[in-house]
């Protein structure tokens, strides 16, 4: 998926000039996934990336916010440029543009551009390829050629062709903020082949075309003649710098890489990721006071019989002083009576006939008006009632209040033998109707 946006009209500030007429240059901006990922630390990476590119150039902007962009080559800038040209000529011929600039986050260390000599006094005619043949154009560049006038490199546009450059111009802009004042900037194409020229203009605002001042220029600063350039100059804070690059000869068609480096402050480090939230405490074991076995609510949940109980949890935290089960392990159940308990109904709780392996169980019952909070009322205790010589318990609660939570705990009277078990049964006993 890609995001395709049109940059605000206020950012469309790159123009081209030819003799006796002026044209608006439509700049298409391509990106890759690595460029987008460089903004992932921002609150809104998409907006941050778009605003960054719009502050430079752009009429058409596409932002790839997934790693599945079409740019696979990472070997060098020239290979990526060839890939960009092939893809746009094959797939984007219908997109109106004058040149295409690709912002990459692959760490290729420099930009790169096609430069082309030509006819019609244009000198760098690559920018016109898209108008002649969009499917076979070479209009992929990051900067271009400026023909300086007799004023020593002054670049002004006042509507009068007689005082403007004799050829069209392409440029790259850099804004030096106040914190960069006094820092040194180096601009060069020393890693490239071919003969290139540099002119640097400076102004106090990006839109002040009539107030650009020549800051300097270079032809052969890399230690060779008829070759690439290198220029060092000191920055002034809160000023805009334009770097205008062109071929020394309009007969050559070199590729060049423009490098811009400075000694300005490093960007602030990315914030450390937040530590993961603490893990929740482990759930209380099934049948404990904090995690009782919940029986279906109301009258419809009865009668109930539990699965065999052979292991018990720690003693209950809520004691009833009169019960012999105090301090003994327990296995706890919870049942909510609901609003439909018939008047006069009784609750019969027992384990008769369900004990195995020598288990001798007992039962204690408490109630409250809330599911997991007191105060609790002690309702009863039993360790017998199933008949002479029959192990187990039977407890009858003569009153079953409505909308009440019952906590029913089964306890071993003594340590249960291995393999012994008991099952809990309880049901409502309805009042007899005398006819």
GROMACS .gro file of C-alpha atoms in nm:
model
  435
    1UNK     CA    1   0.000   0.000   0.000
    2UNK     CA    2   0.119   0.355  -0.061
    3UNK     CA    3   0.001   0.696   0.045
    4UNK     CA    4  -0.035   0.944  -0.238
    5UNK     CA    5  -0.076   1.307  -0.137
    6UNK     CA    6  -0.050   1.644  -0.304
    7UNK     CA    7   0.181   1.878  -0.120
    8UNK     CA    8   0.034   2.219  -0.021
    9UNK     CA    9   0.056   2.476  -0.298
   10UNK     CA   10   0.269   2.698  -0.073
   11UNK     CA   11   0.549   2.441  -0.093
   12UNK     CA   12   0.560   2.424  -0.474
   13UNK     CA   13   0.849   2.663  -0.500
   14UNK     CA   14   1.078   2.509  -0.765
   15UNK     CA   15   1.043   2.675  -1.106
   16UNK     CA   16   1.213   2.645  -1.443
   17UNK     CA   17   1.303   2.932  -1.678
   18UNK     CA   18   1.374   2.932  -2.049
   19UNK     CA   19   1.440   3.218  -2.281
   20UNK     CA   20   1.144   3.458  -2.320
   21UNK     CA   21   0.903   3.252  -2.113
   22UNK     CA   22   0.855   3.095  -1.768
   23UNK     CA   23   0.709   2.755  -1.681
   24UNK     CA   24   0.588   2.593  -1.363
   25UNK     CA   25   0.785   2.276  -1.285
   26UNK     CA   26   0.574   1.994  -1.141
   27UNK     CA   27   0.802   1.798  -0.910
   28UNK     CA   28   0.709   1.436  -0.837
   29UNK     CA   29   0.856   1.298  -0.514
   30UNK     CA   30   0.910   0.924  -0.468
   31UNK     CA   31   1.009   0.756  -0.140
   32UNK     CA   32   1.085   0.410  -0.006
   33UNK     CA   33   0.997   0.214   0.310
   34UNK     CA   34   1.326   0.296   0.481
   35UNK     CA   35   1.254   0.669   0.443
   36UNK     CA   36   0.911   0.626   0.604
   37UNK     CA   37   1.051   0.416   0.888
   38UNK     CA   38   1.290   0.699   0.980
   39UNK     CA   39   0.985   0.891   1.109
   40UNK     CA   40   0.834   0.610   1.318
   41UNK     CA   41   0.935   0.786   1.639
   42UNK     CA   42   0.704   1.081   1.559
   43UNK     CA   43   0.346   1.093   1.697
   44UNK     CA   44   0.213   1.066   1.340
   45UNK     CA   45   0.489   0.928   1.111
   46UNK     CA   46   0.288   0.982   0.791
   47UNK     CA   47   0.218   1.349   0.861
   48UNK     CA   48   0.578   1.409   0.974
   49UNK     CA   49   0.726   1.253   0.660
   50UNK     CA   50   0.488   1.441   0.429
   51UNK     CA   51   0.557   1.775   0.598
   52UNK     CA   52   0.932   1.715   0.575
   53UNK     CA   53   0.919   1.653   0.200
   54UNK     CA   54   0.671   1.932   0.140
   55UNK     CA   55   0.914   2.174   0.307
   56UNK     CA   56   1.168   2.091   0.034
   57UNK     CA   57   0.993   2.040  -0.298
   58UNK     CA   58   0.692   1.863  -0.429
   59UNK     CA   59   0.374   1.869  -0.629
   60UNK     CA   60   0.311   1.492  -0.637
   61UNK     CA   61   0.422   1.292  -0.334
   62UNK     CA   62   0.399   0.918  -0.271
   63UNK     CA   63   0.488   0.778   0.071
   64UNK     CA   64   0.542   0.404   0.114
   65UNK     CA   65   0.433   0.309   0.467
   66UNK     CA   66   0.499  -0.066   0.423
   67UNK     CA   67   0.828  -0.248   0.346
   68UNK     CA   68   0.679  -0.380   0.020
   69UNK     CA   69   0.787  -0.090  -0.199
   70UNK     CA   70   0.924  -0.160  -0.550
   71UNK     CA   71   1.280  -0.047  -0.462
   72UNK     CA   72   1.491  -0.355  -0.393
   73UNK     CA   73   1.845  -0.254  -0.494
   74UNK     CA   74   2.060  -0.127  -0.206
   75UNK     CA   75   2.406  -0.157  -0.363
   76UNK     CA   76   2.470   0.212  -0.449
   77UNK     CA   77   2.301   0.536  -0.544
   78UNK     CA   78   2.344   0.483  -0.918
   79UNK     CA   79   2.176   0.141  -0.908
   80UNK     CA   80   1.882   0.283  -0.713
   81UNK     CA   81   1.852   0.569  -0.965
   82UNK     CA   82   1.843   0.319  -1.255
   83UNK     CA   83   1.572   0.123  -1.071
   84UNK     CA   84   1.369   0.441  -1.012
   85UNK     CA   85   1.394   0.539  -1.381
   86UNK     CA   86   1.289   0.195  -1.505
   87UNK     CA   87   0.989   0.175  -1.268
   88UNK     CA   88   0.853   0.524  -1.339
   89UNK     CA   89   0.900   0.498  -1.715
   90UNK     CA   90   0.709   0.167  -1.710
   91UNK     CA   91   0.436   0.246  -1.456
   92UNK     CA   92   0.405   0.621  -1.400
   93UNK     CA   93   0.408   0.769  -1.751
   94UNK     CA   94   0.059   0.914  -1.695
   95UNK     CA   95   0.173   1.118  -1.392
   96UNK     CA   96   0.238   1.478  -1.491
   97UNK     CA   97   0.581   1.589  -1.369
   98UNK     CA   98   0.888   1.777  -1.481
   99UNK     CA   99   1.141   1.590  -1.272
  100UNK     CA  100   1.121   1.312  -1.012
  101UNK     CA  101   1.309   1.331  -0.684
  102UNK     CA  102   1.328   1.024  -0.463
  103UNK     CA  103   1.387   1.057  -0.088
  104UNK     CA  104   1.546   0.735   0.038
  105UNK     CA  105   1.627   0.612   0.385
  106UNK     CA  106   1.857   0.329   0.268
  107UNK     CA  107   2.169   0.509   0.393
  108UNK     CA  108   2.323   0.543   0.043
  109UNK     CA  109   2.531   0.843   0.171
  110UNK     CA  110   2.456   1.070  -0.128
  111UNK     CA  111   2.203   1.177  -0.385
  112UNK     CA  112   2.241   1.104  -0.754
  113UNK     CA  113   2.092   1.245  -1.074
  114UNK     CA  114   2.085   1.209  -1.451
  115UNK     CA  115   2.230   1.512  -1.631
  116UNK     CA  116   2.186   1.562  -2.003
  117UNK     CA  117   2.312   1.816  -2.251
  118UNK     CA  118   2.067   1.914  -2.519
  119UNK     CA  119   1.951   2.157  -2.783
  120UNK     CA  120   1.716   2.457  -2.789
  121UNK     CA  121   1.958   2.654  -2.565
  122UNK     CA  122   1.833   2.452  -2.268
  123UNK     CA  123   2.181   2.312  -2.182
  124UNK     CA  124   2.038   2.065  -1.925
  125UNK     CA  125   1.743   1.922  -2.116
  126UNK     CA  126   1.675   1.616  -1.893
  127UNK     CA  127   1.386   1.804  -1.733
  128UNK     CA  128   1.211   1.828  -2.069
  129UNK     CA  129   1.222   1.453  -2.139
  130UNK     CA  130   0.897   1.389  -1.954
  131UNK     CA  131   0.711   1.630  -2.185
  132UNK     CA  132   0.847   1.465  -2.498
  133UNK     CA  133   0.823   1.095  -2.401
  134UNK     CA  134   0.704   1.013  -2.046
  135UNK     CA  135   0.773   0.643  -2.096
  136UNK     CA  136   1.138   0.688  -2.195
  137UNK     CA  137   1.243   0.994  -2.000
  138UNK     CA  138   1.557   1.065  -1.798
  139UNK     CA  139   1.393   1.326  -1.575
  140UNK     CA  140   1.519   1.173  -1.251
  141UNK     CA  141   1.733   1.418  -1.061
  142UNK     CA  142   1.790   1.591  -0.730
  143UNK     CA  143   1.957   1.908  -0.859
  144UNK     CA  144   2.062   2.069  -1.185
  145UNK     CA  145   2.236   2.333  -1.386
  146UNK     CA  146   2.224   2.710  -1.351
  147UNK     CA  147   2.371   2.945  -1.607
  148UNK     CA  148   2.497   3.246  -1.411
  149UNK     CA  149   2.449   3.591  -1.553
  150UNK     CA  150   2.701   3.872  -1.582
  151UNK     CA  151   2.622   3.980  -1.227
  152UNK     CA  152   2.845   3.708  -1.085
  153UNK     CA  153   2.590   3.436  -1.009
  154UNK     CA  154   2.300   3.647  -0.886
  155UNK     CA  155   1.977   3.458  -0.941
  156UNK     CA  156   1.671   3.682  -0.966
  157UNK     CA  157   1.330   3.644  -1.118
  158UNK     CA  158   1.158   3.974  -1.176
  159UNK     CA  159   0.955   3.888  -1.485
  160UNK     CA  160   1.207   4.040  -1.728
  161UNK     CA  161   1.394   3.782  -1.932
  162UNK     CA  162   1.679   4.023  -2.003
  163UNK     CA  163   1.797   4.006  -1.641
  164UNK     CA  164   1.732   3.637  -1.581
  165UNK     CA  165   1.956   3.335  -1.652
  166UNK     CA  166   1.992   3.235  -2.015
  167UNK     CA  167   1.891   2.879  -1.936
  168UNK     CA  168   1.652   2.700  -1.706
  169UNK     CA  169   1.767   2.623  -1.350
  170UNK     CA  170   1.723   2.342  -1.097
  171UNK     CA  171   1.826   2.355  -0.733
  172UNK     CA  172   1.830   2.189  -0.390
  173UNK     CA  173   1.740   2.396  -0.081
  174UNK     CA  174   1.877   2.368   0.273
  175UNK     CA  175   1.751   2.568   0.574
  176UNK     CA  176   2.021   2.647   0.831
  177UNK     CA  177   1.852   2.710   1.167
  178UNK     CA  178   1.992   2.926   1.445
  179UNK     CA  179   2.170   2.638   1.620
  180UNK     CA  180   2.382   2.582   1.307
  181UNK     CA  181   2.518   2.939   1.297
  182UNK     CA  182   2.896   2.939   1.255
  183UNK     CA  183   2.911   2.572   1.153
  184UNK     CA  184   3.096   2.473   0.838
  185UNK     CA  185   2.919   2.306   0.549
  186UNK     CA  186   3.087   2.106   0.274
  187UNK     CA  187   2.919   2.046  -0.061
  188UNK     CA  188   3.089   1.820  -0.315
  189UNK     CA  189   3.057   1.568  -0.596
  190UNK     CA  190   3.405   1.419  -0.540
  191UNK     CA  191   3.275   1.061  -0.555
  192UNK     CA  192   3.137   1.118  -0.905
  193UNK     CA  193   3.287   1.120  -1.250
  194UNK     CA  194   3.229   1.393  -1.503
  195UNK     CA  195   3.273   1.770  -1.491
  196UNK     CA  196   3.017   1.952  -1.275
  197UNK     CA  197   2.971   2.311  -1.155
  198UNK     CA  198   2.827   2.451  -0.830
  199UNK     CA  199   2.663   2.783  -0.751
  200UNK     CA  200   2.535   2.858  -0.398
  201UNK     CA  201   2.268   3.122  -0.334
  202UNK     CA  202   2.143   3.245   0.004
  203UNK     CA  203   1.829   3.431   0.118
  204UNK     CA  204   1.640   3.504   0.438
  205UNK     CA  205   1.319   3.334   0.321
  206UNK     CA  206   1.243   3.050   0.081
  207UNK     CA  207   1.006   3.260  -0.129
  208UNK     CA  208   1.222   3.571  -0.173
  209UNK     CA  209   1.325   3.508  -0.531
  210UNK     CA  210   1.418   3.871  -0.582
  211UNK     CA  211   1.652   3.873  -0.281
  212UNK     CA  212   1.887   3.581  -0.349
  213UNK     CA  213   2.255   3.660  -0.303
  214UNK     CA  214   2.544   3.462  -0.446
  215UNK     CA  215   2.734   3.294  -0.163
  216UNK     CA  216   3.000   3.127  -0.378
  217UNK     CA  217   3.070   2.859  -0.635
  218UNK     CA  218   3.322   2.596  -0.740
  219UNK     CA  219   3.433   2.414  -1.050
  220UNK     CA  220   3.730   2.184  -0.983
  221UNK     CA  221   3.778   2.150  -0.606
  222UNK     CA  222   3.841   1.776  -0.573
  223UNK     CA  223   4.205   1.783  -0.682
  224UNK     CA  224   4.146   1.723  -1.052
  225UNK     CA  225   4.089   1.953  -1.344
  226UNK     CA  226   3.776   1.928  -1.558
  227UNK     CA  227   3.620   1.718  -1.285
  228UNK     CA  228   3.387   1.734  -0.983
  229UNK     CA  229   3.366   2.020  -0.734
  230UNK     CA  230   3.406   2.070  -0.359
  231UNK     CA  231   3.320   2.383  -0.162
  232UNK     CA  232   3.336   2.470   0.210
  233UNK     CA  233   3.159   2.771   0.360
  234UNK     CA  234   3.036   2.889   0.699
  235UNK     CA  235   2.663   2.889   0.772
  236UNK     CA  236   2.454   3.184   0.886
  237UNK     CA  237   2.168   3.093   1.118
  238UNK     CA  238   1.806   3.116   0.998
  239UNK     CA  239   1.899   3.150   0.629
  240UNK     CA  240   1.803   2.943   0.325
  241UNK     CA  241   2.077   2.802   0.099
  242UNK     CA  242   2.022   2.692  -0.261
  243UNK     CA  243   2.273   2.456  -0.424
  244UNK     CA  244   2.255   2.474  -0.802
  245UNK     CA  245   2.448   2.207  -0.992
  246UNK     CA  246   2.505   2.168  -1.362
  247UNK     CA  247   2.735   2.010  -1.621
  248UNK     CA  248   3.040   2.207  -1.731
  249UNK     CA  249   2.963   2.105  -2.087
  250UNK     CA  250   2.623   2.066  -2.243
  251UNK     CA  251   2.756   1.781  -2.455
  252UNK     CA  252   2.809   1.539  -2.166
  253UNK     CA  253   2.550   1.333  -1.982
  254UNK     CA  254   2.709   1.226  -1.652
  255UNK     CA  255   2.554   1.093  -1.335
  256UNK     CA  256   2.662   1.274  -1.021
  257UNK     CA  257   2.623   1.228  -0.646
  258UNK     CA  258   2.584   1.542  -0.437
  259UNK     CA  259   2.708   1.517  -0.079
  260UNK     CA  260   2.625   1.775   0.186
  261UNK     CA  261   2.782   1.739   0.531
  262UNK     CA  262   2.799   1.971   0.830
  263UNK     CA  263   2.916   1.990   1.189
  264UNK     CA  264   2.578   2.094   1.327
  265UNK     CA  265   2.422   1.942   1.634
  266UNK     CA  266   2.329   1.576   1.619
  267UNK     CA  267   1.957   1.497   1.630
  268UNK     CA  268   1.828   1.408   1.975
  269UNK     CA  269   1.839   1.037   2.050
  270UNK     CA  270   1.522   0.841   2.004
  271UNK     CA  271   1.328   0.801   2.326
  272UNK     CA  272   1.384   0.473   2.501
  273UNK     CA  273   1.096   0.232   2.455
  274UNK     CA  274   0.862   0.208   2.746
  275UNK     CA  275   0.918  -0.098   2.964
  276UNK     CA  276   0.655  -0.365   2.920
  277UNK     CA  277   0.373  -0.359   3.175
  278UNK     CA  278   0.421  -0.590   3.471
  279UNK     CA  279   0.279  -0.934   3.432
  280UNK     CA  280  -0.050  -0.990   3.612
  281UNK     CA  281  -0.026  -1.207   3.922
  282UNK     CA  282  -0.109  -1.573   3.863
  283UNK     CA  283  -0.474  -1.662   3.905
  284UNK     CA  284  -0.575  -1.821   4.232
  285UNK     CA  285  -0.618  -2.201   4.207
  286UNK     CA  286  -0.962  -2.339   4.129
  287UNK     CA  287  -1.166  -2.400   4.444
  288UNK     CA  288  -0.979  -2.146   4.656
  289UNK     CA  289  -1.151  -1.862   4.843
  290UNK     CA  290  -1.032  -1.615   4.577
  291UNK     CA  291  -1.134  -1.839   4.284
  292UNK     CA  292  -1.432  -2.051   4.390
  293UNK     CA  293  -1.614  -2.293   4.164
  294UNK     CA  294  -1.916  -2.091   4.049
  295UNK     CA  295  -2.245  -2.277   4.032
  296UNK     CA  296  -2.508  -2.149   3.787
  297UNK     CA  297  -2.714  -1.870   3.942
  298UNK     CA  298  -3.063  -1.898   4.079
  299UNK     CA  299  -3.311  -2.177   4.116
  300UNK     CA  300  -3.234  -2.302   3.765
  301UNK     CA  301  -2.876  -2.384   3.874
  302UNK     CA  302  -2.999  -2.654   4.115
  303UNK     CA  303  -2.979  -2.940   4.187
  304UNK     CA  304  -2.599  -2.945   4.158
  305UNK     CA  305  -2.335  -3.217   4.197
  306UNK     CA  306  -1.965  -3.139   4.178
  307UNK     CA  307  -1.685  -3.337   4.022
  308UNK     CA  308  -1.490  -3.556   4.269
  309UNK     CA  309  -1.277  -3.350   4.510
  310UNK     CA  310  -0.945  -3.505   4.610
  311UNK     CA  311  -0.720  -3.198   4.666
  312UNK     CA  312  -0.792  -2.903   4.891
  313UNK     CA  313  -0.672  -2.541   4.894
  314UNK     CA  314  -0.540  -2.344   5.195
  315UNK     CA  315  -0.770  -2.272   5.489
  316UNK     CA  316  -1.038  -2.006   5.446
  317UNK     CA  317  -0.949  -1.648   5.544
  318UNK     CA  318  -1.301  -1.594   5.684
  319UNK     CA  319  -1.349  -1.804   6.000
  320UNK     CA  320  -1.654  -1.886   6.206
  321UNK     CA  321  -1.546  -1.939   6.565
  322UNK     CA  322  -1.803  -2.209   6.634
  323UNK     CA  323  -1.698  -2.430   6.341
  324UNK     CA  324  -1.459  -2.722   6.383
  325UNK     CA  325  -1.337  -2.661   6.025
  326UNK     CA  326  -1.144  -2.347   6.121
  327UNK     CA  327  -0.782  -2.365   6.002
  328UNK     CA  328  -0.841  -2.672   5.786
  329UNK     CA  329  -0.792  -2.690   5.406
  330UNK     CA  330  -1.103  -2.627   5.200
  331UNK     CA  331  -1.249  -2.654   4.851
  332UNK     CA  332  -1.492  -2.366   4.795
  333UNK     CA  333  -1.806  -2.320   4.582
  334UNK     CA  334  -2.018  -2.009   4.520
  335UNK     CA  335  -2.391  -1.994   4.437
  336UNK     CA  336  -2.613  -1.685   4.394
  337UNK     CA  337  -2.975  -1.746   4.500
  338UNK     CA  338  -3.134  -1.483   4.272
  339UNK     CA  339  -3.479  -1.330   4.305
  340UNK     CA  340  -3.699  -1.634   4.234
  341UNK     CA  341  -3.640  -1.851   4.543
  342UNK     CA  342  -3.983  -1.969   4.661
  343UNK     CA  343  -4.090  -1.866   5.010
  344UNK     CA  344  -4.025  -2.136   5.267
  345UNK     CA  345  -3.769  -2.321   5.053
  346UNK     CA  346  -3.475  -2.492   5.224
  347UNK     CA  347  -3.122  -2.556   5.097
  348UNK     CA  348  -3.004  -2.916   5.147
  349UNK     CA  349  -2.625  -2.962   5.119
  350UNK     CA  350  -2.475  -3.310   5.145
  351UNK     CA  351  -2.214  -3.561   5.032
  352UNK     CA  352  -2.403  -3.877   5.123
  353UNK     CA  353  -2.304  -4.173   4.910
  354UNK     CA  354  -2.027  -3.986   4.724
  355UNK     CA  355  -1.721  -4.048   4.945
  356UNK     CA  356  -1.452  -4.295   4.832
  357UNK     CA  357  -1.120  -4.423   4.961
  358UNK     CA  358  -1.175  -4.342   5.326
  359UNK     CA  359  -1.254  -3.972   5.280
  360UNK     CA  360  -1.419  -3.815   5.591
  361UNK     CA  361  -1.547  -3.470   5.482
  362UNK     CA  362  -1.724  -3.179   5.651
  363UNK     CA  363  -1.895  -2.864   5.519
  364UNK     CA  364  -1.924  -2.500   5.632
  365UNK     CA  365  -2.143  -2.230   5.476
  366UNK     CA  366  -2.120  -1.848   5.473
  367UNK     CA  367  -2.324  -1.580   5.296
  368UNK     CA  368  -2.291  -1.215   5.189
  369UNK     CA  369  -2.470  -0.960   4.972
  370UNK     CA  370  -2.170  -0.911   4.738
  371UNK     CA  371  -1.988  -1.157   4.516
  372UNK     CA  372  -1.637  -1.102   4.652
  373UNK     CA  373  -1.679  -0.891   4.963
  374UNK     CA  374  -1.817  -0.914   5.316
  375UNK     CA  375  -1.942  -0.885   5.572
  376UNK     CA  376  -2.002  -1.259   5.582
  377UNK     CA  377  -2.265  -1.440   5.787
  378UNK     CA  378  -2.191  -1.789   5.927
  379UNK     CA  379  -2.486  -2.010   5.829
  380UNK     CA  380  -2.390  -2.362   5.937
  381UNK     CA  381  -2.144  -2.650   5.971
  382UNK     CA  382  -2.178  -3.032   5.955
  383UNK     CA  383  -1.953  -3.340   5.947
  384UNK     CA  384  -2.227  -3.605   5.973
  385UNK     CA  385  -2.594  -3.669   5.897
  386UNK     CA  386  -2.577  -3.939   5.631
  387UNK     CA  387  -2.670  -4.222   5.871
  388UNK     CA  388  -2.495  -4.447   6.119
  389UNK     CA  389  -2.154  -4.559   5.992
  390UNK     CA  390  -2.189  -4.369   5.662
  391UNK     CA  391  -1.909  -4.112   5.609
  392UNK     CA  392  -2.018  -3.774   5.481
  393UNK     CA  393  -2.220  -3.472   5.582
  394UNK     CA  394  -2.574  -3.341   5.545
  395UNK     CA  395  -2.666  -2.980   5.628
  396UNK     CA  396  -3.011  -2.824   5.589
  397UNK     CA  397  -3.041  -2.444   5.580
  398UNK     CA  398  -3.398  -2.366   5.684
  399UNK     CA  399  -3.387  -2.018   5.530
  400UNK     CA  400  -3.268  -1.928   5.177
  401UNK     CA  401  -3.268  -1.548   5.143
  402UNK     CA  402  -3.305  -1.407   4.791
  403UNK     CA  403  -3.027  -1.225   4.602
  404UNK     CA  404  -2.763  -1.367   4.833
  405UNK     CA  405  -2.419  -1.515   4.762
  406UNK     CA  406  -2.351  -1.848   4.936
  407UNK     CA  407  -1.993  -1.968   4.997
  408UNK     CA  408  -1.999  -2.348   5.052
  409UNK     CA  409  -1.665  -2.499   5.164
  410UNK     CA  410  -1.585  -2.869   5.181
  411UNK     CA  411  -1.313  -2.969   5.433
  412UNK     CA  412  -1.139  -3.294   5.523
  413UNK     CA  413  -1.199  -3.379   5.889
  414UNK     CA  414  -0.852  -3.534   5.888
  415UNK     CA  415  -0.579  -3.575   5.631
  416UNK     CA  416  -0.738  -3.740   5.330
  417UNK     CA  417  -0.578  -4.069   5.219
  418UNK     CA  418  -0.426  -4.080   4.872
  419UNK     CA  419  -0.693  -4.139   4.610
  420UNK     CA  420  -0.982  -4.049   4.844
  421UNK     CA  421  -1.251  -3.816   4.710
  422UNK     CA  422  -1.589  -3.665   4.784
  423UNK     CA  423  -1.857  -3.492   4.576
  424UNK     CA  424  -2.074  -3.203   4.688
  425UNK     CA  425  -2.451  -3.208   4.626
  426UNK     CA  426  -2.705  -2.943   4.707
  427UNK     CA  427  -3.061  -2.869   4.607
  428UNK     CA  428  -3.365  -2.667   4.709
  429UNK     CA  429  -3.626  -2.844   4.916
  430UNK     CA  430  -3.962  -2.683   4.844
  431UNK     CA  431  -4.230  -2.651   5.116
  432UNK     CA  432  -4.500  -2.918   5.113
  433UNK     CA  433  -4.846  -2.805   5.007
  434UNK     CA  434  -5.125  -2.945   5.225
  435UNK     CA  435  -5.443  -2.999   5.026
   0.00000   0.00000   0.00000
